[in-house]
Amino acid sequence: MYEMDFTHDTIELFHTYKHLAVLLSIAFNIVISILGVVPSVFLTAANLAVFGFAQGMWISFLGESIGAILAFLLYRKGLSSLQDRKGFSHPKIQRLLHATKSESFLLTLSLRLMPFVPSGLVTFIASIGKTTLMIFATASSLGKIPAILIEGFSVNEMMNVTTTGKLLMALFAVTGFVLLLKRLR
């Protein structure tokens, strides 16, 4: 419910400040990327509602890509001392921490393509590892393309409450219910 209110408020803000709406959207995406744990779906919904599907998708992609790059730079500067810690024991994380250039490109790209891997986690791990800014920016942005398209299509279908949108909502509800049952057991 909170996301719906936030989406509505964001849409109103974009309409109020039409001449700044694109910059505001990109700025919001940058903040979301730096925070690393806030979902961007509400902002994608606002972008689609205000700018239309194609332009809204482009603005969301641009904001998420710029946000990931800036988050990478901030994390790299502020958290570089964490790279020596052993708390990152998962094999894929260890591989990304110590990857060569080509390996870090492929790992970052593949992790971006996985829908359930938090974007902030990928950025964080890459930033404390040996991944260069250029490799991260390229792999991260390429990996965001399918994720943004899937998110945008899903949001668009739900906003328009088409048959596909209703099926997606039902699928999300059933998935959430199953996950909740598993967690309770």
mmCIF file with all atom_site columns, C-alpha atoms in Angstrom:
data_model
loop_
_atom_site.group_PDB
_atom_site.id
_atom_site.type_symbol
_atom_site.label_atom_id
_atom_site.label_alt_id
_atom_site.label_comp_id
_atom_site.label_asym_id
_atom_site.label_entity_id
_atom_site.label_seq_id
_atom_site.pdbx_PDB_ins_code
_atom_site.Cartn_x
_atom_site.Cartn_y
_atom_site.Cartn_z
_atom_site.occupancy
_atom_site.B_iso_or_equiv
_atom_site.pdbx_formal_charge
_atom_site.auth_seq_id
_atom_site.auth_comp_id
_atom_site.auth_asym_id
_atom_site.auth_atom_id
_atom_site.pdbx_PDB_model_num
ATOM 1   C CA . MET A 1 1   ? 0.000  0.000   0.000   1.00 0.00 ? 1   MET A CA 1
ATOM 2   C CA . TYR A 1 2   ? 2.863  2.367   0.837   1.00 0.00 ? 2   TYR A CA 1
ATOM 3   C CA . GLU A 1 3   ? 4.383  1.882   -2.615  1.00 0.00 ? 3   GLU A CA 1
ATOM 4   C CA . MET A 1 4   ? 1.079  2.851   -4.244  1.00 0.00 ? 4   MET A CA 1
ATOM 5   C CA . ASP A 1 5   ? 0.947  6.086   -2.206  1.00 0.00 ? 5   ASP A CA 1
ATOM 6   C CA . PHE A 1 6   ? 4.567  6.805   -3.042  1.00 0.00 ? 6   PHE A CA 1
ATOM 7   C CA . THR A 1 7   ? 3.911  6.134   -6.726  1.00 0.00 ? 7   THR A CA 1
ATOM 8   C CA . HIS A 1 8   ? 0.907  8.463   -6.672  1.00 0.00 ? 8   HIS A CA 1
ATOM 9   C CA . ASP A 1 9   ? 2.885  11.178  -4.863  1.00 0.00 ? 9   ASP A CA 1
ATOM 10  C CA . THR A 1 10  ? 5.780  10.788  -7.318  1.00 0.00 ? 10  THR A CA 1
ATOM 11  C CA . ILE A 1 11  ? 3.405  11.082  -10.292 1.00 0.00 ? 11  ILE A CA 1
ATOM 12  C CA . GLU A 1 12  ? 1.936  14.254  -8.787  1.00 0.00 ? 12  GLU A CA 1
ATOM 13  C CA . LEU A 1 13  ? 5.422  15.656  -8.186  1.00 0.00 ? 13  LEU A CA 1
ATOM 14  C CA . PHE A 1 14  ? 6.414  14.935  -11.800 1.00 0.00 ? 14  PHE A CA 1
ATOM 15  C CA . HIS A 1 15  ? 3.246  16.651  -13.070 1.00 0.00 ? 15  HIS A CA 1
ATOM 16  C CA . THR A 1 16  ? 3.810  19.653  -10.802 1.00 0.00 ? 16  THR A CA 1
ATOM 17  C CA . TYR A 1 17  ? 7.410  20.085  -11.924 1.00 0.00 ? 17  TYR A CA 1
ATOM 18  C CA . LYS A 1 18  ? 7.126  18.933  -15.546 1.00 0.00 ? 18  LYS A CA 1
ATOM 19  C CA . HIS A 1 19  ? 10.254 20.802  -16.617 1.00 0.00 ? 19  HIS A CA 1
ATOM 20  C CA . LEU A 1 20  ? 12.285 18.940  -13.950 1.00 0.00 ? 20  LEU A CA 1
ATOM 21  C CA . ALA A 1 21  ? 10.500 15.587  -14.015 1.00 0.00 ? 21  ALA A CA 1
ATOM 22  C CA . VAL A 1 22  ? 13.195 13.678  -15.932 1.00 0.00 ? 22  VAL A CA 1
ATOM 23  C CA . LEU A 1 23  ? 15.965 15.021  -13.690 1.00 0.00 ? 23  LEU A CA 1
ATOM 24  C CA . LEU A 1 24  ? 13.902 14.266  -10.567 1.00 0.00 ? 24  LEU A CA 1
ATOM 25  C CA . SER A 1 25  ? 13.322 10.699  -11.736 1.00 0.00 ? 25  SER A CA 1
ATOM 26  C CA . ILE A 1 26  ? 17.016 10.146  -12.406 1.00 0.00 ? 26  ILE A CA 1
ATOM 27  C CA . ALA A 1 27  ? 17.892 11.701  -9.032  1.00 0.00 ? 27  ALA A CA 1
ATOM 28  C CA . PHE A 1 28  ? 15.417 9.403   -7.253  1.00 0.00 ? 28  PHE A CA 1
ATOM 29  C CA . ASN A 1 29  ? 16.926 6.395   -9.036  1.00 0.00 ? 29  ASN A CA 1
ATOM 30  C CA . ILE A 1 30  ? 20.410 7.468   -7.954  1.00 0.00 ? 30  ILE A CA 1
ATOM 31  C CA . VAL A 1 31  ? 19.278 7.669   -4.317  1.00 0.00 ? 31  VAL A CA 1
ATOM 32  C CA . ILE A 1 32  ? 17.566 4.263   -4.586  1.00 0.00 ? 32  ILE A CA 1
ATOM 33  C CA . SER A 1 33  ? 20.736 2.753   -6.067  1.00 0.00 ? 33  SER A CA 1
ATOM 34  C CA . ILE A 1 34  ? 22.961 4.220   -3.371  1.00 0.00 ? 34  ILE A CA 1
ATOM 35  C CA . LEU A 1 35  ? 20.651 2.996   -0.609  1.00 0.00 ? 35  LEU A CA 1
ATOM 36  C CA . GLY A 1 36  ? 20.813 -0.433  -2.247  1.00 0.00 ? 36  GLY A CA 1
ATOM 37  C CA . VAL A 1 37  ? 17.739 -1.926  -0.574  1.00 0.00 ? 37  VAL A CA 1
ATOM 38  C CA . VAL A 1 38  ? 14.809 0.182   -1.781  1.00 0.00 ? 38  VAL A CA 1
ATOM 39  C CA . PRO A 1 39  ? 12.923 -1.342  -4.724  1.00 0.00 ? 39  PRO A CA 1
ATOM 40  C CA . SER A 1 40  ? 12.626 0.868   -7.797  1.00 0.00 ? 40  SER A CA 1
ATOM 41  C CA . VAL A 1 41  ? 9.328  -0.550  -9.047  1.00 0.00 ? 41  VAL A CA 1
ATOM 42  C CA . PHE A 1 42  ? 7.305  2.413   -7.720  1.00 0.00 ? 42  PHE A CA 1
ATOM 43  C CA . LEU A 1 43  ? 9.531  4.802   -9.670  1.00 0.00 ? 43  LEU A CA 1
ATOM 44  C CA . THR A 1 44  ? 9.236  2.695   -12.817 1.00 0.00 ? 44  THR A CA 1
ATOM 45  C CA . ALA A 1 45  ? 5.444  2.850   -12.406 1.00 0.00 ? 45  ALA A CA 1
ATOM 46  C CA . ALA A 1 46  ? 5.567  6.644   -12.036 1.00 0.00 ? 46  ALA A CA 1
ATOM 47  C CA . ASN A 1 47  ? 7.833  6.958   -15.076 1.00 0.00 ? 47  ASN A CA 1
ATOM 48  C CA . LEU A 1 48  ? 5.477  4.859   -17.204 1.00 0.00 ? 48  LEU A CA 1
ATOM 49  C CA . ALA A 1 49  ? 2.429  6.800   -16.017 1.00 0.00 ? 49  ALA A CA 1
ATOM 50  C CA . VAL A 1 50  ? 3.965  10.214  -16.682 1.00 0.00 ? 50  VAL A CA 1
ATOM 51  C CA . PHE A 1 51  ? 6.252  9.662   -19.673 1.00 0.00 ? 51  PHE A CA 1
ATOM 52  C CA . GLY A 1 52  ? 4.609  6.716   -21.461 1.00 0.00 ? 52  GLY A CA 1
ATOM 53  C CA . PHE A 1 53  ? 6.064  3.252   -21.948 1.00 0.00 ? 53  PHE A CA 1
ATOM 54  C CA . ALA A 1 54  ? 9.053  3.874   -24.240 1.00 0.00 ? 54  ALA A CA 1
ATOM 55  C CA . GLN A 1 55  ? 10.255 7.137   -22.710 1.00 0.00 ? 55  GLN A CA 1
ATOM 56  C CA . GLY A 1 56  ? 9.477  5.918   -19.175 1.00 0.00 ? 56  GLY A CA 1
ATOM 57  C CA . MET A 1 57  ? 11.550 2.784   -19.755 1.00 0.00 ? 57  MET A CA 1
ATOM 58  C CA . TRP A 1 58  ? 14.450 4.813   -21.138 1.00 0.00 ? 58  TRP A CA 1
ATOM 59  C CA . ILE A 1 59  ? 14.380 7.191   -18.147 1.00 0.00 ? 59  ILE A CA 1
ATOM 60  C CA . SER A 1 60  ? 14.230 4.254   -15.703 1.00 0.00 ? 60  SER A CA 1
ATOM 61  C CA . PHE A 1 61  ? 17.136 2.532   -17.442 1.00 0.00 ? 61  PHE A CA 1
ATOM 62  C CA . LEU A 1 62  ? 19.212 5.710   -17.506 1.00 0.00 ? 62  LEU A CA 1
ATOM 63  C CA . GLY A 1 63  ? 18.513 6.463   -13.841 1.00 0.00 ? 63  GLY A CA 1
ATOM 64  C CA . GLU A 1 64  ? 19.280 2.927   -12.691 1.00 0.00 ? 64  GLU A CA 1
ATOM 65  C CA . SER A 1 65  ? 22.479 2.744   -14.725 1.00 0.00 ? 65  SER A CA 1
ATOM 66  C CA . ILE A 1 66  ? 23.776 6.113   -13.524 1.00 0.00 ? 66  ILE A CA 1
ATOM 67  C CA . GLY A 1 67  ? 22.694 5.244   -9.984  1.00 0.00 ? 67  GLY A CA 1
ATOM 68  C CA . ALA A 1 68  ? 24.546 1.919   -10.026 1.00 0.00 ? 68  ALA A CA 1
ATOM 69  C CA . ILE A 1 69  ? 27.722 3.584   -11.312 1.00 0.00 ? 69  ILE A CA 1
ATOM 70  C CA . LEU A 1 70  ? 27.607 6.328   -8.657  1.00 0.00 ? 70  LEU A CA 1
ATOM 71  C CA . ALA A 1 71  ? 26.826 3.759   -5.947  1.00 0.00 ? 71  ALA A CA 1
ATOM 72  C CA . PHE A 1 72  ? 29.805 1.697   -7.146  1.00 0.00 ? 72  PHE A CA 1
ATOM 73  C CA . LEU A 1 73  ? 32.085 4.732   -6.839  1.00 0.00 ? 73  LEU A CA 1
ATOM 74  C CA . LEU A 1 74  ? 30.769 5.661   -3.386  1.00 0.00 ? 74  LEU A CA 1
ATOM 75  C CA . TYR A 1 75  ? 30.961 2.085   -2.118  1.00 0.00 ? 75  TYR A CA 1
ATOM 76  C CA . ARG A 1 76  ? 34.472 1.717   -3.535  1.00 0.00 ? 76  ARG A CA 1
ATOM 77  C CA . LYS A 1 77  ? 35.643 4.871   -1.784  1.00 0.00 ? 77  LYS A CA 1
ATOM 78  C CA . GLY A 1 78  ? 33.927 4.255   1.546   1.00 0.00 ? 78  GLY A CA 1
ATOM 79  C CA . LEU A 1 79  ? 34.043 0.484   1.897   1.00 0.00 ? 79  LEU A CA 1
ATOM 80  C CA . SER A 1 80  ? 37.326 -0.579  0.345   1.00 0.00 ? 80  SER A CA 1
ATOM 81  C CA . SER A 1 81  ? 38.600 -1.828  3.705   1.00 0.00 ? 81  SER A CA 1
ATOM 82  C CA . LEU A 1 82  ? 35.955 -4.559  3.675   1.00 0.00 ? 82  LEU A CA 1
ATOM 83  C CA . GLN A 1 83  ? 37.547 -6.504  0.824   1.00 0.00 ? 83  GLN A CA 1
ATOM 84  C CA . ASP A 1 84  ? 39.833 -8.348  3.228   1.00 0.00 ? 84  ASP A CA 1
ATOM 85  C CA . ARG A 1 85  ? 37.001 -9.602  5.448   1.00 0.00 ? 85  ARG A CA 1
ATOM 86  C CA . LYS A 1 86  ? 36.058 -13.271 5.324   1.00 0.00 ? 86  LYS A CA 1
ATOM 87  C CA . GLY A 1 87  ? 32.327 -12.688 5.837   1.00 0.00 ? 87  GLY A CA 1
ATOM 88  C CA . PHE A 1 88  ? 31.725 -13.103 2.137   1.00 0.00 ? 88  PHE A CA 1
ATOM 89  C CA . SER A 1 89  ? 31.986 -16.868 1.956   1.00 0.00 ? 89  SER A CA 1
ATOM 90  C CA . HIS A 1 90  ? 29.536 -17.677 -0.846  1.00 0.00 ? 90  HIS A CA 1
ATOM 91  C CA . PRO A 1 91  ? 31.523 -19.095 -3.806  1.00 0.00 ? 91  PRO A CA 1
ATOM 92  C CA . LYS A 1 92  ? 30.025 -16.694 -6.394  1.00 0.00 ? 92  LYS A CA 1
ATOM 93  C CA . ILE A 1 93  ? 30.778 -13.734 -4.152  1.00 0.00 ? 93  ILE A CA 1
ATOM 94  C CA . GLN A 1 94  ? 34.339 -14.943 -3.617  1.00 0.00 ? 94  GLN A CA 1
ATOM 95  C CA . ARG A 1 95  ? 34.711 -15.382 -7.389  1.00 0.00 ? 95  ARG A CA 1
ATOM 96  C CA . LEU A 1 96  ? 33.525 -11.820 -7.980  1.00 0.00 ? 96  LEU A CA 1
ATOM 97  C CA . LEU A 1 97  ? 35.809 -10.429 -5.283  1.00 0.00 ? 97  LEU A CA 1
ATOM 98  C CA . HIS A 1 98  ? 38.902 -12.019 -6.847  1.00 0.00 ? 98  HIS A CA 1
ATOM 99  C CA . ALA A 1 99  ? 37.848 -12.159 -10.496 1.00 0.00 ? 99  ALA A CA 1
ATOM 100 C CA . THR A 1 100 ? 39.954 -11.182 -13.482 1.00 0.00 ? 100 THR A CA 1
ATOM 101 C CA . LYS A 1 101 ? 38.603 -8.495  -15.801 1.00 0.00 ? 101 LYS A CA 1
ATOM 102 C CA . SER A 1 102 ? 36.726 -10.863 -18.102 1.00 0.00 ? 102 SER A CA 1
ATOM 103 C CA . GLU A 1 103 ? 35.448 -12.944 -15.191 1.00 0.00 ? 103 GLU A CA 1
ATOM 104 C CA . SER A 1 104 ? 34.198 -9.878  -13.322 1.00 0.00 ? 104 SER A CA 1
ATOM 105 C CA . PHE A 1 105 ? 32.411 -8.673  -16.459 1.00 0.00 ? 105 PHE A CA 1
ATOM 106 C CA . LEU A 1 106 ? 30.626 -12.000 -16.911 1.00 0.00 ? 106 LEU A CA 1
ATOM 107 C CA . LEU A 1 107 ? 29.822 -12.399 -13.207 1.00 0.00 ? 107 LEU A CA 1
ATOM 108 C CA . THR A 1 108 ? 28.445 -8.860  -12.892 1.00 0.00 ? 108 THR A CA 1
ATOM 109 C CA . LEU A 1 109 ? 26.406 -9.306  -16.057 1.00 0.00 ? 109 LEU A CA 1
ATOM 110 C CA . SER A 1 110 ? 25.032 -12.706 -14.983 1.00 0.00 ? 110 SER A CA 1
ATOM 111 C CA . LEU A 1 111 ? 24.178 -11.476 -11.477 1.00 0.00 ? 111 LEU A CA 1
ATOM 112 C CA . ARG A 1 112 ? 22.360 -8.471  -12.960 1.00 0.00 ? 112 ARG A CA 1
ATOM 113 C CA . LEU A 1 113 ? 20.328 -10.843 -15.135 1.00 0.00 ? 113 LEU A CA 1
ATOM 114 C CA . MET A 1 114 ? 19.146 -12.861 -12.119 1.00 0.00 ? 114 MET A CA 1
ATOM 115 C CA . PRO A 1 115 ? 15.882 -11.291 -10.974 1.00 0.00 ? 115 PRO A CA 1
ATOM 116 C CA . PHE A 1 116 ? 16.139 -12.258 -7.302  1.00 0.00 ? 116 PHE A CA 1
ATOM 117 C CA . VAL A 1 117 ? 19.693 -11.045 -6.680  1.00 0.00 ? 117 VAL A CA 1
ATOM 118 C CA . PRO A 1 118 ? 19.456 -7.594  -5.071  1.00 0.00 ? 118 PRO A CA 1
ATOM 119 C CA . SER A 1 119 ? 20.988 -4.913  -7.279  1.00 0.00 ? 119 SER A CA 1
ATOM 120 C CA . GLY A 1 120 ? 22.635 -3.232  -4.302  1.00 0.00 ? 120 GLY A CA 1
ATOM 121 C CA . LEU A 1 121 ? 24.391 -6.453  -3.334  1.00 0.00 ? 121 LEU A CA 1
ATOM 122 C CA . VAL A 1 122 ? 25.889 -6.862  -6.814  1.00 0.00 ? 122 VAL A CA 1
ATOM 123 C CA . THR A 1 123 ? 27.103 -3.265  -6.762  1.00 0.00 ? 123 THR A CA 1
ATOM 124 C CA . PHE A 1 124 ? 28.505 -3.638  -3.261  1.00 0.00 ? 124 PHE A CA 1
ATOM 125 C CA . ILE A 1 125 ? 30.429 -6.856  -3.956  1.00 0.00 ? 125 ILE A CA 1
ATOM 126 C CA . ALA A 1 126 ? 31.813 -5.552  -7.256  1.00 0.00 ? 126 ALA A CA 1
ATOM 127 C CA . SER A 1 127 ? 32.912 -2.315  -5.586  1.00 0.00 ? 127 SER A CA 1
ATOM 128 C CA . ILE A 1 128 ? 34.954 -4.014  -2.868  1.00 0.00 ? 128 ILE A CA 1
ATOM 129 C CA . GLY A 1 129 ? 36.488 -6.480  -5.299  1.00 0.00 ? 129 GLY A CA 1
ATOM 130 C CA . LYS A 1 130 ? 38.864 -5.954  -8.187  1.00 0.00 ? 130 LYS A CA 1
ATOM 131 C CA . THR A 1 131 ? 36.241 -5.006  -10.763 1.00 0.00 ? 131 THR A CA 1
ATOM 132 C CA . THR A 1 132 ? 37.145 -1.813  -12.613 1.00 0.00 ? 132 THR A CA 1
ATOM 133 C CA . LEU A 1 133 ? 34.659 1.024   -13.041 1.00 0.00 ? 133 LEU A CA 1
ATOM 134 C CA . MET A 1 134 ? 34.504 0.556   -16.832 1.00 0.00 ? 134 MET A CA 1
ATOM 135 C CA . ILE A 1 135 ? 33.846 -3.178  -16.574 1.00 0.00 ? 135 ILE A CA 1
ATOM 136 C CA . PHE A 1 136 ? 31.222 -2.659  -13.879 1.00 0.00 ? 136 PHE A CA 1
ATOM 137 C CA . ALA A 1 137 ? 29.465 0.155   -15.756 1.00 0.00 ? 137 ALA A CA 1
ATOM 138 C CA . THR A 1 138 ? 29.293 -1.852  -18.986 1.00 0.00 ? 138 THR A CA 1
ATOM 139 C CA . ALA A 1 139 ? 28.264 -5.200  -17.468 1.00 0.00 ? 139 ALA A CA 1
ATOM 140 C CA . SER A 1 140 ? 25.830 -3.623  -15.018 1.00 0.00 ? 140 SER A CA 1
ATOM 141 C CA . SER A 1 141 ? 24.102 -1.495  -17.656 1.00 0.00 ? 141 SER A CA 1
ATOM 142 C CA . LEU A 1 142 ? 23.846 -4.365  -20.139 1.00 0.00 ? 142 LEU A CA 1
ATOM 143 C CA . GLY A 1 143 ? 22.436 -6.606  -17.426 1.00 0.00 ? 143 GLY A CA 1
ATOM 144 C CA . LYS A 1 144 ? 19.851 -4.002  -16.467 1.00 0.00 ? 144 LYS A CA 1
ATOM 145 C CA . ILE A 1 145 ? 18.289 -3.935  -19.928 1.00 0.00 ? 145 ILE A CA 1
ATOM 146 C CA . PRO A 1 146 ? 16.304 -7.193  -19.624 1.00 0.00 ? 146 PRO A CA 1
ATOM 147 C CA . ALA A 1 147 ? 15.523 -6.526  -15.954 1.00 0.00 ? 147 ALA A CA 1
ATOM 148 C CA . ILE A 1 148 ? 14.096 -3.076  -16.738 1.00 0.00 ? 148 ILE A CA 1
ATOM 149 C CA . LEU A 1 149 ? 12.104 -4.453  -19.678 1.00 0.00 ? 149 LEU A CA 1
ATOM 150 C CA . ILE A 1 150 ? 10.572 -7.212  -17.550 1.00 0.00 ? 150 ILE A CA 1
ATOM 151 C CA . GLU A 1 151 ? 9.831  -4.804  -14.694 1.00 0.00 ? 151 GLU A CA 1
ATOM 152 C CA . GLY A 1 152 ? 8.388  -2.204  -17.065 1.00 0.00 ? 152 GLY A CA 1
ATOM 153 C CA . PHE A 1 153 ? 6.214  -4.694  -18.911 1.00 0.00 ? 153 PHE A CA 1
ATOM 154 C CA . SER A 1 154 ? 4.916  -6.131  -15.632 1.00 0.00 ? 154 SER A CA 1
ATOM 155 C CA . VAL A 1 155 ? 4.208  -2.702  -14.150 1.00 0.00 ? 155 VAL A CA 1
ATOM 156 C CA . ASN A 1 156 ? 2.553  -1.545  -17.372 1.00 0.00 ? 156 ASN A CA 1
ATOM 157 C CA . GLU A 1 157 ? 0.311  -4.610  -17.484 1.00 0.00 ? 157 GLU A CA 1
ATOM 158 C CA . MET A 1 158 ? -0.680 -4.155  -13.828 1.00 0.00 ? 158 MET A CA 1
ATOM 159 C CA . MET A 1 159 ? -1.322 -0.435  -14.259 1.00 0.00 ? 159 MET A CA 1
ATOM 160 C CA . ASN A 1 160 ? -3.571 -1.080  -17.230 1.00 0.00 ? 160 ASN A CA 1
ATOM 161 C CA . VAL A 1 161 ? -5.169 -4.066  -15.496 1.00 0.00 ? 161 VAL A CA 1
ATOM 162 C CA . THR A 1 162 ? -5.238 -6.087  -18.667 1.00 0.00 ? 162 THR A CA 1
ATOM 163 C CA . THR A 1 163 ? -5.849 -9.808  -18.601 1.00 0.00 ? 163 THR A CA 1
ATOM 164 C CA . THR A 1 164 ? -2.101 -10.317 -18.525 1.00 0.00 ? 164 THR A CA 1
ATOM 165 C CA . GLY A 1 165 ? -1.867 -7.809  -15.671 1.00 0.00 ? 165 GLY A CA 1
ATOM 166 C CA . LYS A 1 166 ? -4.533 -9.652  -13.708 1.00 0.00 ? 166 LYS A CA 1
ATOM 167 C CA . LEU A 1 167 ? -2.682 -12.923 -14.269 1.00 0.00 ? 167 LEU A CA 1
ATOM 168 C CA . LEU A 1 168 ? 0.577  -11.329 -13.122 1.00 0.00 ? 168 LEU A CA 1
ATOM 169 C CA . MET A 1 169 ? -1.091 -9.973  -9.988  1.00 0.00 ? 169 MET A CA 1
ATOM 170 C CA . ALA A 1 170 ? -2.543 -13.410 -9.258  1.00 0.00 ? 170 ALA A CA 1
ATOM 171 C CA . LEU A 1 171 ? 0.853  -15.019 -9.835  1.00 0.00 ? 171 LEU A CA 1
ATOM 172 C CA . PHE A 1 172 ? 2.553  -12.535 -7.489  1.00 0.00 ? 172 PHE A CA 1
ATOM 173 C CA . ALA A 1 173 ? -0.141 -13.087 -4.860  1.00 0.00 ? 173 ALA A CA 1
ATOM 174 C CA . VAL A 1 174 ? 0.151  -16.877 -5.051  1.00 0.00 ? 174 VAL A CA 1
ATOM 175 C CA . THR A 1 175 ? 3.962  -16.707 -5.008  1.00 0.00 ? 175 THR A CA 1
ATOM 176 C CA . GLY A 1 176 ? 3.895  -14.394 -1.990  1.00 0.00 ? 176 GLY A CA 1
ATOM 177 C CA . PHE A 1 177 ? 1.450  -16.673 -0.208  1.00 0.00 ? 177 PHE A CA 1
ATOM 178 C CA . VAL A 1 178 ? 3.578  -19.781 -0.898  1.00 0.00 ? 178 VAL A CA 1
ATOM 179 C CA . LEU A 1 179 ? 6.733  -18.005 0.293   1.00 0.00 ? 179 LEU A CA 1
ATOM 180 C CA . LEU A 1 180 ? 4.930  -16.875 3.428   1.00 0.00 ? 180 LEU A CA 1
ATOM 181 C CA . LEU A 1 181 ? 3.758  -20.441 4.153   1.00 0.00 ? 181 LEU A CA 1
ATOM 182 C CA . LYS A 1 182 ? 7.271  -21.792 3.663   1.00 0.00 ? 182 LYS A CA 1
ATOM 183 C CA . ARG A 1 183 ? 8.683  -19.180 5.994   1.00 0.00 ? 183 ARG A CA 1
ATOM 184 C CA . LEU A 1 184 ? 6.101  -19.958 8.674   1.00 0.00 ? 184 LEU A CA 1
ATOM 185 C CA . ARG A 1 185 ? 7.020  -23.658 8.593   1.00 0.00 ? 185 ARG A CA 1
#
